[in-house]
């Protein structure tokens, strides 16, 4: 029945994605699979004291925390998570799994199980979690050893801080400082007074961003089975090799005995990275001896992984003429109950918050703190949005104090080729000035600036990282490109096809790109941080050379070294930089606080474009998602309980919101390929915020809901002091 | 209960509980995976199908209520459908999860003369969400298909 209801490949040039011809993870069915449902904690913190399963039918397999106690902990950067939680750490933490022959039976069984708790006090805010009196979410910190833990961890024992990342430019080193800053430092703080000594004007402010949801349209869907002692997992994931490594560690297997197949995803945006439902699904398959399928409900997707909420305090000093002197930042990043890749996010947020500017002195403390909220992980932008919101709003505040045009002030201080970033690395291939001018022009900056705002950002690419690809010459004359680059809608197969055709000098029809399968594809770090097109373009060129030399199989391997010292921030943050700017023109209704976006523009450095439509879509999609971030997206928790886990109360942008969007890809023929998956994400909220601020408001907190805008009104209208 | 449905101009018999939603019948009984439940509450449009030519959310429609009506999914559109062609040519998709629902909604908008301007098209798409944010190209594709 299945096959003949499908459209047969006819003369129509219909793309399979348009006519329902593409199978996502959720569409993959393994015959005989049983169905998994999770019974989740109602409490945000505590201990489960009783699990009442008397209502469950006898053919249902029940798995409790005690049943899986022999399995160790896992986590991509900190091994802090268990397959099931006897001591739940957020409302929604899986406590019991049930596995039944049908989805209905599994649902019924899960609903009939009663949990009793010994409830404990939780902590929910990232800043409060860092205070001395906060209850500890985890009593100890254990760094992970897998490839995703690519930098030295600085957990602060006895606190909720699981990682502390610091930048201290050379003259700010060697002071005796507390490990954890729990109160925002006064300006005469001995360490920093030197840094700001050369400043005529100093501004400071605290900025906040909430937790947010990725909302991939396709939920997480995983099928696991054991075949002759090997584990096979079919799952939508951006990180097939990290997942293979973590699953192998959990089951004590050789990684070669774990196979991860990653079909196309119906969206991810970071939601399908590292270990998600795969661990419990694989355990359930081991328990039942059957293939097991797990598909999350929409409300579960909302709490599976979120974007890090943040509190970012920032201080900036400049000379009267507008030369930037010093920046200090203390950021608290809310990673929820499990660290996931929060340490990496804290690091990236830390250096991205410095912005694309020259400073004499930079001091950053970025703390990744545990709370009793759902875990936060990778989210399009990876921390750069949170700190760009602070940094770019603060630049406009400084411009106001200095009476210097905000575009002009930025231009005076932008990083140019040959300048040193705060990490010590020397900038190259910089395009900031061009991007800034382009953004300003898009909103006719010189024709009056009321209601207008600009922002400019830099964002790192995953560094260090490694990419490998293999090209197999097929007997029929075509070439198969085997890579672990996952397809989440960004057009990975198309980009690989075009790049491979290019380096091999054959038409694209001669290229075949199967979905990632760790049994076939060589290792790849992961499809994140807009790195894949860039890394793969280089790896493919190497693979083509190897193929020419060796006949039937060509291997290409690219390694980017780098990384940052966690105590000084010295090193190589990024082997190349994502650079972007945005501009906005808005009206604000001063009765209601409603922001009317008249135009929103983003301009991103693309280098060489591989696939024009896909590149444009990345830019447009980033802007639209970030428009929601700026104006309305927020996961709302009351005492750790999520109150809007559905699309009627958690709004995402619709076609109506997309009406005012324009953008540009800044291209340099023959240049390196630059990933574009996230570049337009960070500059959009501050461009909108600065536009709103130009009308006499002082927004410091996202999203800029009408109530918050009204409450931020500066009386009288913000004027030169 | 045993019911007979007309799906893409074929008559099919299925045996389902009376409260089964149409989207589940299409996916689980008939293997038509282009209808997709995302929100389950009638807000996102990924489950859109045409019922006698008009778009409905199949996540909210109990299958027996579709008896005697023509159900059309994207697989049932003619091979040379202009909406399908324009979405494909203009690359109006990223992950594609929302696209079949968009195509069917657009088909109805065009058939009923409600796709005359970009503003009208955006209004008409209010119940079809695309998290990948392909709206600019989607609106362009529909505008072209309507010509
Ligand atoms: S799933 Fe039916 S409208 Fe969203
Ligand atoms: S194309 Fe991915 S949700 Fe629309």
Tab-separated table of C-alpha atoms in Angstrom, chain A residues 16-416:
chain	number	residue	atom	x	y	z
A	16	UNK	CA	10.864	15.401	-3.241
A	17	UNK	CA	10.591	17.864	-0.355
A	18	UNK	CA	7.701	19.593	-2.073
A	19	UNK	CA	5.647	16.478	-2.780
A	20	UNK	CA	6.204	14.504	0.403
A	21	UNK	CA	8.752	12.196	-1.172
A	22	UNK	CA	11.435	12.489	1.483
A	23	UNK	CA	11.553	10.163	4.490
A	24	UNK	CA	12.426	11.829	7.793
A	25	UNK	CA	13.393	9.943	10.943
A	26	UNK	CA	9.762	9.867	11.960
A	27	UNK	CA	8.898	8.054	8.717
A	28	UNK	CA	11.370	5.222	9.281
A	29	UNK	CA	9.649	2.140	10.609
A	30	UNK	CA	11.504	-0.987	11.593
A	31	UNK	CA	9.164	-3.979	11.383
A	32	UNK	CA	8.134	-5.345	14.761
A	33	UNK	CA	9.174	-2.247	16.656
A	34	UNK	CA	7.711	-1.654	20.110
A	35	UNK	CA	6.854	1.796	21.344
A	36	UNK	CA	8.446	3.763	24.125
A	37	UNK	CA	6.797	6.364	26.331
A	38	UNK	CA	8.434	8.216	29.168
A	39	UNK	CA	6.896	8.965	32.531
A	40	UNK	CA	8.290	12.304	33.525
A	41	UNK	CA	8.811	14.043	36.800
A	42	UNK	CA	6.170	16.531	37.922
A	43	UNK	CA	8.589	18.154	40.311
A	44	UNK	CA	11.594	20.283	39.446
A	45	UNK	CA	13.816	18.882	42.175
A	46	UNK	CA	13.662	15.999	44.593
A	47	UNK	CA	13.748	12.252	44.870
A	48	UNK	CA	11.284	9.658	43.640
A	49	UNK	CA	10.167	7.628	46.677
A	50	UNK	CA	7.547	5.431	45.061
A	51	UNK	CA	6.698	4.164	41.604
A	52	UNK	CA	3.245	2.619	41.487
A	53	UNK	CA	2.865	0.422	38.395
A	54	UNK	CA	-0.137	-1.634	39.517
A	55	UNK	CA	-2.318	-0.308	36.697
A	56	UNK	CA	0.017	-1.437	33.933
A	57	UNK	CA	-0.913	-4.382	31.659
A	58	UNK	CA	1.324	-7.426	31.886
A	59	UNK	CA	2.642	-7.293	28.309
A	60	UNK	CA	4.191	-3.870	28.898
A	61	UNK	CA	7.863	-3.627	29.843
A	62	UNK	CA	8.508	-1.153	32.629
A	63	UNK	CA	11.988	0.271	33.137
A	64	UNK	CA	12.720	2.138	36.362
A	65	UNK	CA	15.827	3.992	37.537
A	66	UNK	CA	16.801	0.984	39.642
A	67	UNK	CA	16.747	-1.193	36.532
A	68	UNK	CA	19.280	1.011	34.793
A	69	UNK	CA	21.469	1.842	37.785
A	70	UNK	CA	24.332	-0.154	36.285
A	71	UNK	CA	24.648	2.224	33.384
A	72	UNK	CA	27.030	5.090	33.917
A	73	UNK	CA	26.472	8.772	33.400
A	74	UNK	CA	26.726	10.475	30.045
A	75	UNK	CA	26.861	13.968	28.628
A	76	UNK	CA	28.768	15.484	25.768
A	77	UNK	CA	30.882	17.877	27.804
A	78	UNK	CA	30.083	16.879	31.386
A	79	UNK	CA	29.001	13.366	32.286
A	80	UNK	CA	26.105	14.389	34.520
A	81	UNK	CA	23.041	12.647	33.092
A	82	UNK	CA	21.541	9.228	33.736
A	83	UNK	CA	19.354	7.151	31.481
A	84	UNK	CA	16.480	7.582	33.957
A	85	UNK	CA	16.419	9.891	36.947
A	86	UNK	CA	15.797	8.621	40.473
A	87	UNK	CA	16.472	12.164	41.581
A	88	UNK	CA	14.764	14.311	38.953
A	89	UNK	CA	16.347	17.676	38.371
A	90	UNK	CA	13.678	19.379	36.276
A	91	UNK	CA	9.943	19.078	35.738
A	92	UNK	CA	9.882	16.735	32.770
A	93	UNK	CA	12.971	14.697	33.649
A	94	UNK	CA	12.307	11.092	32.531
A	95	UNK	CA	11.861	8.773	35.515
A	96	UNK	CA	10.251	5.644	34.109
A	97	UNK	CA	10.106	4.203	30.600
A	98	UNK	CA	7.372	1.916	29.364
A	99	UNK	CA	7.620	-0.148	26.218
A	100	UNK	CA	4.530	-1.677	24.627
A	101	UNK	CA	3.567	-3.313	21.338
A	102	UNK	CA	1.467	-0.336	20.201
A	103	UNK	CA	1.765	3.410	20.706
A	104	UNK	CA	-1.681	3.457	22.345
A	105	UNK	CA	-0.782	0.746	24.839
A	106	UNK	CA	2.438	2.561	25.709
A	107	UNK	CA	0.558	5.809	26.224
A	108	UNK	CA	-2.030	4.129	28.427
A	109	UNK	CA	0.614	2.408	30.522
A	110	UNK	CA	2.569	5.625	31.004
A	111	UNK	CA	-0.577	7.461	32.080
A	112	UNK	CA	-1.421	4.824	34.696
A	113	UNK	CA	1.923	4.982	36.497
A	114	UNK	CA	1.927	7.065	39.667
A	115	UNK	CA	5.068	8.656	41.046
A	116	UNK	CA	5.564	9.875	44.588
A	117	UNK	CA	8.270	12.325	45.455
A	118	UNK	CA	10.215	13.777	48.246
A	119	UNK	CA	10.293	17.259	46.781
A	120	UNK	CA	13.237	19.591	47.258
A	121	UNK	CA	13.834	23.290	46.701
A	122	UNK	CA	14.938	24.163	43.229
A	123	UNK	CA	16.811	27.090	41.769
A	124	UNK	CA	15.740	28.468	38.419
A	125	UNK	CA	17.516	31.693	37.638
A	126	UNK	CA	21.085	31.592	36.316
A	127	UNK	CA	22.267	34.443	38.496
A	128	UNK	CA	20.619	33.169	41.668
A	129	UNK	CA	22.091	29.731	40.954
A	130	UNK	CA	25.546	31.271	41.350
A	131	UNK	CA	24.830	32.703	44.793
A	132	UNK	CA	26.297	31.055	47.862
A	133	UNK	CA	22.925	30.031	49.295
A	134	UNK	CA	21.558	28.357	46.147
A	135	UNK	CA	20.699	24.663	46.460
A	136	UNK	CA	23.141	22.548	44.473
A	137	UNK	CA	21.649	20.883	41.405
A	138	UNK	CA	24.586	18.461	41.192
A	139	UNK	CA	26.812	17.748	44.139
A	140	UNK	CA	29.908	17.098	42.062
A	141	UNK	CA	31.232	17.859	38.608
A	142	UNK	CA	32.605	15.221	36.248
A	143	UNK	CA	34.040	16.326	32.946
A	144	UNK	CA	33.384	14.086	29.972
A	145	UNK	CA	36.135	12.551	27.893
A	146	UNK	CA	34.517	12.423	24.450
A	147	UNK	CA	35.368	14.559	21.451
A	148	UNK	CA	32.694	17.112	22.261
A	149	UNK	CA	34.648	18.107	25.373
A	150	UNK	CA	37.261	19.885	23.302
A	151	UNK	CA	38.537	22.369	25.867
A	152	UNK	CA	39.654	22.260	29.480
A	153	UNK	CA	36.708	22.461	31.883
A	154	UNK	CA	36.737	24.751	34.868
A	155	UNK	CA	33.961	23.452	37.105
A	156	UNK	CA	33.750	25.318	40.404
A	157	UNK	CA	33.234	22.658	43.052
A	158	UNK	CA	30.646	23.335	45.690
A	159	UNK	CA	28.733	25.699	43.391
A	160	UNK	CA	26.280	25.357	40.512
A	161	UNK	CA	28.906	26.575	38.078
A	162	UNK	CA	29.884	23.675	35.834
A	163	UNK	CA	32.253	25.720	33.714
A	164	UNK	CA	33.890	29.102	34.016
A	165	UNK	CA	35.435	30.710	30.964
A	166	UNK	CA	37.635	33.749	31.346
A	167	UNK	CA	39.317	36.269	29.100
A	168	UNK	CA	42.023	38.517	30.540
A	169	UNK	CA	44.083	40.514	28.111
A	170	UNK	CA	47.779	40.591	29.113
A	171	UNK	CA	47.802	43.582	31.465
A	172	UNK	CA	44.829	42.268	33.438
A	173	UNK	CA	46.479	38.984	34.378
A	174	UNK	CA	48.117	38.008	37.612
A	175	UNK	CA	45.659	39.641	40.007
A	176	UNK	CA	44.313	37.695	42.930
A	177	UNK	CA	40.680	37.306	41.928
A	178	UNK	CA	37.805	35.232	43.274
A	179	UNK	CA	36.992	32.133	41.220
A	180	UNK	CA	33.347	33.099	41.111
A	181	UNK	CA	32.054	36.644	40.852
A	182	UNK	CA	28.789	36.652	42.747
A	183	UNK	CA	28.252	40.367	42.808
A	184	UNK	CA	28.746	42.733	39.948
A	185	UNK	CA	32.086	44.454	40.418
A	186	UNK	CA	32.171	48.170	41.241
A	187	UNK	CA	34.215	50.406	38.979
A	188	UNK	CA	36.902	50.989	41.574
A	189	UNK	CA	37.498	47.256	41.848
A	190	UNK	CA	41.285	47.053	42.129
A	191	UNK	CA	41.743	44.685	39.212
A	192	UNK	CA	39.719	46.620	36.749
A	193	UNK	CA	40.331	50.210	37.721
A	194	UNK	CA	43.554	50.057	35.679
A	195	UNK	CA	41.653	48.830	32.676
A	196	UNK	CA	39.207	51.688	32.714
A	197	UNK	CA	41.732	54.345	33.775
A	198	UNK	CA	42.119	55.645	30.259
A	199	UNK	CA	38.377	56.038	29.722
A	200	UNK	CA	36.551	59.368	29.833
A	201	UNK	CA	33.125	57.790	29.692
A	202	UNK	CA	32.048	54.463	31.156
A	203	UNK	CA	28.655	52.867	30.616
A	204	UNK	CA	27.293	49.667	32.117
A	205	UNK	CA	24.070	47.725	32.059
A	206	UNK	CA	22.584	44.292	32.693
A	207	UNK	CA	20.879	42.529	29.807
A	208	UNK	CA	18.706	39.438	29.859
A	209	UNK	CA	17.523	36.844	27.397
A	210	UNK	CA	15.050	34.056	28.210
A	211	UNK	CA	15.013	30.352	27.489
A	212	UNK	CA	13.538	29.675	24.083
A	213	UNK	CA	12.438	26.682	22.057
A	214	UNK	CA	13.886	25.428	18.805
A	215	UNK	CA	10.498	24.101	17.623
A	216	UNK	CA	11.716	21.762	14.909
A	217	UNK	CA	8.528	20.917	13.027
A	218	UNK	CA	9.427	17.234	13.122
A	219	UNK	CA	9.672	16.014	16.719
A	220	UNK	CA	12.580	13.910	17.959
A	221	UNK	CA	12.096	10.427	16.531
A	222	UNK	CA	14.443	7.535	17.261
A	223	UNK	CA	14.420	3.833	16.499
A	224	UNK	CA	16.974	1.522	18.105
A	225	UNK	CA	17.645	-2.167	17.699
A	226	UNK	CA	20.339	-4.667	18.582
A	227	UNK	CA	21.551	-6.790	15.699
A	228	UNK	CA	24.088	-9.544	16.502
A	229	UNK	CA	25.428	-7.647	19.489
A	230	UNK	CA	25.682	-4.383	17.604
A	231	UNK	CA	23.517	-1.374	18.365
A	232	UNK	CA	21.796	0.290	15.415
A	233	UNK	CA	20.097	3.621	15.865
A	234	UNK	CA	18.118	5.529	13.280
A	235	UNK	CA	17.646	9.044	14.546
A	236	UNK	CA	17.525	12.631	13.404
A	237	UNK	CA	20.816	14.024	14.691
A	238	UNK	CA	23.325	16.697	13.783
A	239	UNK	CA	26.011	14.778	15.655
A	240	UNK	CA	26.127	11.167	14.446
A	241	UNK	CA	29.720	10.541	15.516
A	242	UNK	CA	29.438	12.178	18.940
A	243	UNK	CA	26.333	10.117	19.473
A	244	UNK	CA	28.095	6.926	18.430
A	245	UNK	CA	30.899	7.647	20.864
A	246	UNK	CA	28.555	8.391	23.771
A	247	UNK	CA	26.354	5.354	23.107
A	248	UNK	CA	29.423	3.121	22.876
A	249	UNK	CA	30.663	4.442	26.209
A	250	UNK	CA	27.270	3.915	27.831
A	251	UNK	CA	27.080	0.264	26.767
A	252	UNK	CA	30.789	-0.461	27.064
A	253	UNK	CA	31.073	-1.175	23.350
A	254	UNK	CA	33.697	-0.488	20.778
A	255	UNK	CA	32.414	2.535	18.806
A	256	UNK	CA	32.611	0.372	15.692
A	257	UNK	CA	29.819	-1.736	17.211
A	258	UNK	CA	27.427	1.178	17.248
A	259	UNK	CA	25.830	2.300	14.027
A	260	UNK	CA	24.076	5.647	13.802
A	261	UNK	CA	22.042	6.436	10.708
A	262	UNK	CA	20.774	10.003	10.429
A	263	UNK	CA	17.968	10.506	7.921
A	264	UNK	CA	16.926	13.978	6.865
A	265	UNK	CA	15.524	16.042	9.712
A	266	UNK	CA	12.355	18.095	9.625
A	267	UNK	CA	14.260	20.950	11.215
A	268	UNK	CA	16.659	20.954	14.139
A	269	UNK	CA	18.305	24.355	14.810
A	270	UNK	CA	20.435	22.627	17.444
A	271	UNK	CA	17.590	20.635	19.032
A	272	UNK	CA	18.837	17.340	17.633
A	273	UNK	CA	22.409	17.370	18.848
A	274	UNK	CA	24.285	15.010	21.174
A	275	UNK	CA	22.427	12.420	23.245
A	276	UNK	CA	18.684	13.033	23.358
A	277	UNK	CA	16.169	10.172	23.300
A	278	UNK	CA	18.730	7.757	21.904
A	279	UNK	CA	20.093	6.485	25.235
A	280	UNK	CA	16.783	5.368	26.726
A	281	UNK	CA	15.559	4.014	23.386
A	282	UNK	CA	18.681	1.878	23.031
A	283	UNK	CA	18.363	0.693	26.638
A	284	UNK	CA	14.708	-0.186	26.028
A	285	UNK	CA	15.699	-2.180	22.949
A	286	UNK	CA	18.232	-4.065	25.070
A	287	UNK	CA	15.620	-4.758	27.756
A	288	UNK	CA	12.909	-5.990	25.417
A	289	UNK	CA	15.080	-7.628	22.780
A	290	UNK	CA	12.965	-5.825	20.206
A	291	UNK	CA	13.402	-2.821	17.998
A	292	UNK	CA	12.043	0.183	19.912
A	293	UNK	CA	10.689	3.416	18.547
A	294	UNK	CA	10.397	6.647	20.489
A	295	UNK	CA	8.655	9.724	19.108
A	296	UNK	CA	8.204	12.693	21.397
A	297	UNK	CA	4.940	14.595	21.747
A	298	UNK	CA	5.068	18.304	21.016
A	299	UNK	CA	5.010	19.306	24.693
A	300	UNK	CA	7.949	16.965	25.337
A	301	UNK	CA	9.918	18.539	22.485
A	302	UNK	CA	9.544	21.873	24.279
A	303	UNK	CA	11.445	20.513	27.296
A	304	UNK	CA	13.872	18.137	25.564
A	305	UNK	CA	16.422	20.901	25.103
A	306	UNK	CA	16.154	24.687	25.068
A	307	UNK	CA	18.168	27.802	24.387
A	308	UNK	CA	20.266	29.110	27.270
A	309	UNK	CA	18.660	31.914	29.214
A	310	UNK	CA	21.265	34.473	30.154
A	311	UNK	CA	22.033	37.388	32.402
A	312	UNK	CA	24.825	39.464	30.944
A	313	UNK	CA	26.328	42.390	32.742
A	314	UNK	CA	28.629	44.549	30.720
A	315	UNK	CA	30.748	47.657	31.203
A	316	UNK	CA	32.477	49.605	28.485
A	317	UNK	CA	34.814	52.572	28.574
A	318	UNK	CA	35.906	54.941	25.831
A	319	UNK	CA	37.777	58.166	25.347
A	320	UNK	CA	35.873	61.387	24.683
A	321	UNK	CA	36.795	61.044	21.013
A	322	UNK	CA	35.130	57.624	20.926
A	323	UNK	CA	38.066	55.242	21.003
A	324	UNK	CA	37.117	52.045	22.841
A	325	UNK	CA	39.412	51.445	25.803
A	326	UNK	CA	38.097	48.595	27.876
A	327	UNK	CA	35.325	46.084	28.171
A	328	UNK	CA	34.321	43.982	31.119
A	329	UNK	CA	31.633	41.362	31.012
A	330	UNK	CA	30.198	38.945	33.547
A	331	UNK	CA	27.744	36.485	32.074
A	332	UNK	CA	25.610	33.808	33.702
A	333	UNK	CA	24.388	31.182	31.299
A	334	UNK	CA	21.477	28.988	32.368
A	335	UNK	CA	22.212	25.445	31.250
A	336	UNK	CA	19.361	23.836	33.151
A	337	UNK	CA	19.548	20.483	34.860
A	338	UNK	CA	22.241	18.942	32.660
A	339	UNK	CA	25.212	20.694	31.151
A	340	UNK	CA	24.857	19.308	27.628
A	341	UNK	CA	27.110	21.633	25.580
A	342	UNK	CA	26.507	24.577	27.925
A	343	UNK	CA	30.212	24.959	28.742
A	344	UNK	CA	30.905	25.480	25.044
A	345	UNK	CA	28.036	27.934	24.798
A	346	UNK	CA	29.386	29.887	27.774
A	347	UNK	CA	32.758	30.098	26.075
A	348	UNK	CA	31.376	31.227	22.752
A	349	UNK	CA	29.044	33.696	24.391
A	350	UNK	CA	32.057	34.979	26.292
A	351	UNK	CA	34.198	35.955	23.352
A	352	UNK	CA	31.330	36.877	21.013
A	353	UNK	CA	30.293	39.477	23.592
A	354	UNK	CA	33.498	41.369	22.983
A	355	UNK	CA	32.232	42.109	19.492
A	356	UNK	CA	34.171	42.971	16.351
A	357	UNK	CA	36.058	45.814	18.000
A	358	UNK	CA	39.529	46.767	19.170
A	359	UNK	CA	39.990	47.235	22.916
A	360	UNK	CA	43.078	47.897	24.974
A	361	UNK	CA	41.740	45.691	27.752
A	362	UNK	CA	39.153	42.968	27.941
A	363	UNK	CA	37.964	41.003	30.966
A	364	UNK	CA	35.276	38.373	30.548
A	365	UNK	CA	33.847	35.921	33.055
A	366	UNK	CA	31.265	33.597	31.615
A	367	UNK	CA	29.655	31.109	33.989
A	368	UNK	CA	27.669	28.123	32.885
A	369	UNK	CA	25.284	27.462	35.762
A	370	UNK	CA	23.053	24.526	36.551
A	371	UNK	CA	19.440	25.213	37.460
A	372	UNK	CA	16.321	23.069	37.830
A	373	UNK	CA	15.028	23.894	34.368
A	374	UNK	CA	15.069	21.641	31.301
A	375	UNK	CA	18.560	21.308	29.848
A	376	UNK	CA	19.709	23.996	27.466
A	377	UNK	CA	21.965	23.049	24.607
A	378	UNK	CA	23.001	24.052	21.138
A	379	UNK	CA	20.699	26.639	19.619
A	380	UNK	CA	21.212	28.436	16.333
A	381	UNK	CA	23.777	31.107	17.223
A	382	UNK	CA	25.310	29.169	20.131
A	383	UNK	CA	25.434	31.962	22.709
A	384	UNK	CA	26.461	34.684	20.289
A	385	UNK	CA	22.937	36.121	20.170
A	386	UNK	CA	22.741	36.468	23.957
A	387	UNK	CA	25.949	38.446	24.274
A	388	UNK	CA	25.527	40.422	21.038
A	389	UNK	CA	22.224	41.633	22.458
A	390	UNK	CA	24.144	43.097	25.388
A	391	UNK	CA	27.191	44.261	23.530
A	392	UNK	CA	25.460	46.025	20.661
A	393	UNK	CA	22.857	47.673	22.869
A	394	UNK	CA	25.674	48.962	25.068
A	395	UNK	CA	27.540	50.435	22.095
A	396	UNK	CA	24.453	52.527	21.345
A	397	UNK	CA	24.222	53.625	24.969
A	398	UNK	CA	27.837	54.707	24.778
A	399	UNK	CA	27.190	56.544	21.512
A	400	UNK	CA	24.384	58.428	23.267
A	401	UNK	CA	26.679	59.453	26.104
A	402	UNK	CA	29.417	60.522	23.707
A	403	UNK	CA	27.060	62.278	21.253
A	404	UNK	CA	28.637	60.329	18.455
A	405	UNK	CA	26.615	58.723	15.696
A	406	UNK	CA	26.311	54.987	16.496
A	407	UNK	CA	27.420	53.927	13.025
A	408	UNK	CA	30.377	56.290	13.169
A	409	UNK	CA	31.343	55.089	16.642
A	410	UNK	CA	31.321	51.496	15.450
A	411	UNK	CA	33.315	52.303	12.339
A	412	UNK	CA	36.037	53.999	14.411
A	413	UNK	CA	36.574	50.866	16.463
A	414	UNK	CA	35.980	47.943	14.111
A	415	UNK	CA	38.536	45.188	13.819
A	416	UNK	CA	40.456	45.308	10.577
